[in-house]
mmCIF file of C-alpha atoms in Angstrom:
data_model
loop_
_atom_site.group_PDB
_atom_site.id
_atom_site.type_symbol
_atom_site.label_atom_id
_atom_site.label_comp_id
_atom_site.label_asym_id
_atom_site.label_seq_id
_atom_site.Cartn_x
_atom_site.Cartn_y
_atom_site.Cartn_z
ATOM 1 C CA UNK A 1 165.382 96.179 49.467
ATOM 2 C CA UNK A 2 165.094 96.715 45.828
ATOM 3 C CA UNK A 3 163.992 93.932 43.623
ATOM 4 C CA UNK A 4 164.991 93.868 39.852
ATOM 5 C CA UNK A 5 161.052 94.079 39.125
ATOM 6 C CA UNK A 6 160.692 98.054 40.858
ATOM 7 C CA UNK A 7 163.724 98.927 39.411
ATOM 8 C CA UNK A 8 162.592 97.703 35.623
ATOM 9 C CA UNK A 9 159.374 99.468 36.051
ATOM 10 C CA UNK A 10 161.319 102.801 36.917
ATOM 11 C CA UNK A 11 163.237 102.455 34.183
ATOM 12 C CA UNK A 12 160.861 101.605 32.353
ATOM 13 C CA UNK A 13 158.263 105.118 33.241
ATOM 14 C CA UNK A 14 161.561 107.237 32.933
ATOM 15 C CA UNK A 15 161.695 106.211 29.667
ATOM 16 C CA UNK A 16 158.309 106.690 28.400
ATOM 17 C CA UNK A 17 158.611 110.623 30.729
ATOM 18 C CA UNK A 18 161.890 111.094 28.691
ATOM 19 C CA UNK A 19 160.734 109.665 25.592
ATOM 20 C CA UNK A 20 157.384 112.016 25.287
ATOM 21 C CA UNK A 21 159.818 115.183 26.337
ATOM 22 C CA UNK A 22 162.593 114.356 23.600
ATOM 23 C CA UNK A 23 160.204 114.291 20.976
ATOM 24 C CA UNK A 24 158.484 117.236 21.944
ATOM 25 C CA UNK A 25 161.424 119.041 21.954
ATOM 26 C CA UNK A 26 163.043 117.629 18.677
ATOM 27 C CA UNK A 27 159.753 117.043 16.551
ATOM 28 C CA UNK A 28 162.144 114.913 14.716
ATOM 29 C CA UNK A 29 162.123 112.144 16.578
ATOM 30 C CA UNK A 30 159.375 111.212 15.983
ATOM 31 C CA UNK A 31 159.819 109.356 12.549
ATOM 32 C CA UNK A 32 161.707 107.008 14.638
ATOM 33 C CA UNK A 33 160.306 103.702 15.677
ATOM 34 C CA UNK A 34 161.458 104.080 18.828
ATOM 35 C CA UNK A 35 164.375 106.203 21.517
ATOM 36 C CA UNK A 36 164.943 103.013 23.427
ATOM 37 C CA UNK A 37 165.844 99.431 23.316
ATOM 38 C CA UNK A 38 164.413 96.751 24.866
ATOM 39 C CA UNK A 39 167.233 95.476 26.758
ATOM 40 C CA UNK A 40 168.636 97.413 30.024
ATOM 41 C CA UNK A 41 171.207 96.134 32.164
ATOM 42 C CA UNK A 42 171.686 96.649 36.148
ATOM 43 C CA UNK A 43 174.938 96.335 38.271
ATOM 44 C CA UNK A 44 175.990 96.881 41.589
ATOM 45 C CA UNK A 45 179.438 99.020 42.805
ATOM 46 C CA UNK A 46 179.971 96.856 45.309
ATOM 47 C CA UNK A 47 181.154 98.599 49.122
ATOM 48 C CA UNK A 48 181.781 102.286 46.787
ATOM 49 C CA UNK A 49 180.426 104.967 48.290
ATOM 50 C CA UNK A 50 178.386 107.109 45.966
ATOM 51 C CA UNK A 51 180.837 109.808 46.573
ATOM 52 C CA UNK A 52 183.896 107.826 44.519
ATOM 53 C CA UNK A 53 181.548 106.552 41.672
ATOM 54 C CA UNK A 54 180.357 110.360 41.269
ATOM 55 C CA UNK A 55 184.453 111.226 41.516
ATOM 56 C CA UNK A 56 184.823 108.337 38.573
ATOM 57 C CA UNK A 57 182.041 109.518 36.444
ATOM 58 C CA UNK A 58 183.324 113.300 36.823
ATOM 59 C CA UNK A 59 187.345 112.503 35.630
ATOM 60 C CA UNK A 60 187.693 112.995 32.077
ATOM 61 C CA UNK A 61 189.588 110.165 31.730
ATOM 62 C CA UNK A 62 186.921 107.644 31.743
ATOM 63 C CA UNK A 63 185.180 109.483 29.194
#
């Protein structure tokens, strides 16, 4: 089972991977402070199957 702790600290190295590749790519970035806040914020979908929330995330309606 996943406890909130693993999933912070993969958000939390996905971050820092993404953040060193975004301001590689766009040297601008890097007058910034920082990409990220501190905050994040976890949910769960319930008894969805992955296959409807991808279906959800793909209409443009809910864009």
């Amino acid at each position: 089972m996943l406890t909130v702790g693993f999933l912070i600290e993969v958000v939390r190295k996905e971050s820092a991977k993404y953040n060193h590749y975004l301001k590689k790519e766009f040297p601008q970035l890097t007058r910034l402070p920082s990409l990220w806040s501190c905050s994040y914020f976890f949910s769960t979908a319930g008894n969805v199957s992955a296959a409807t929330i991808q279906k959800y995330i793909e209409d443009p309606h809910h864009r």
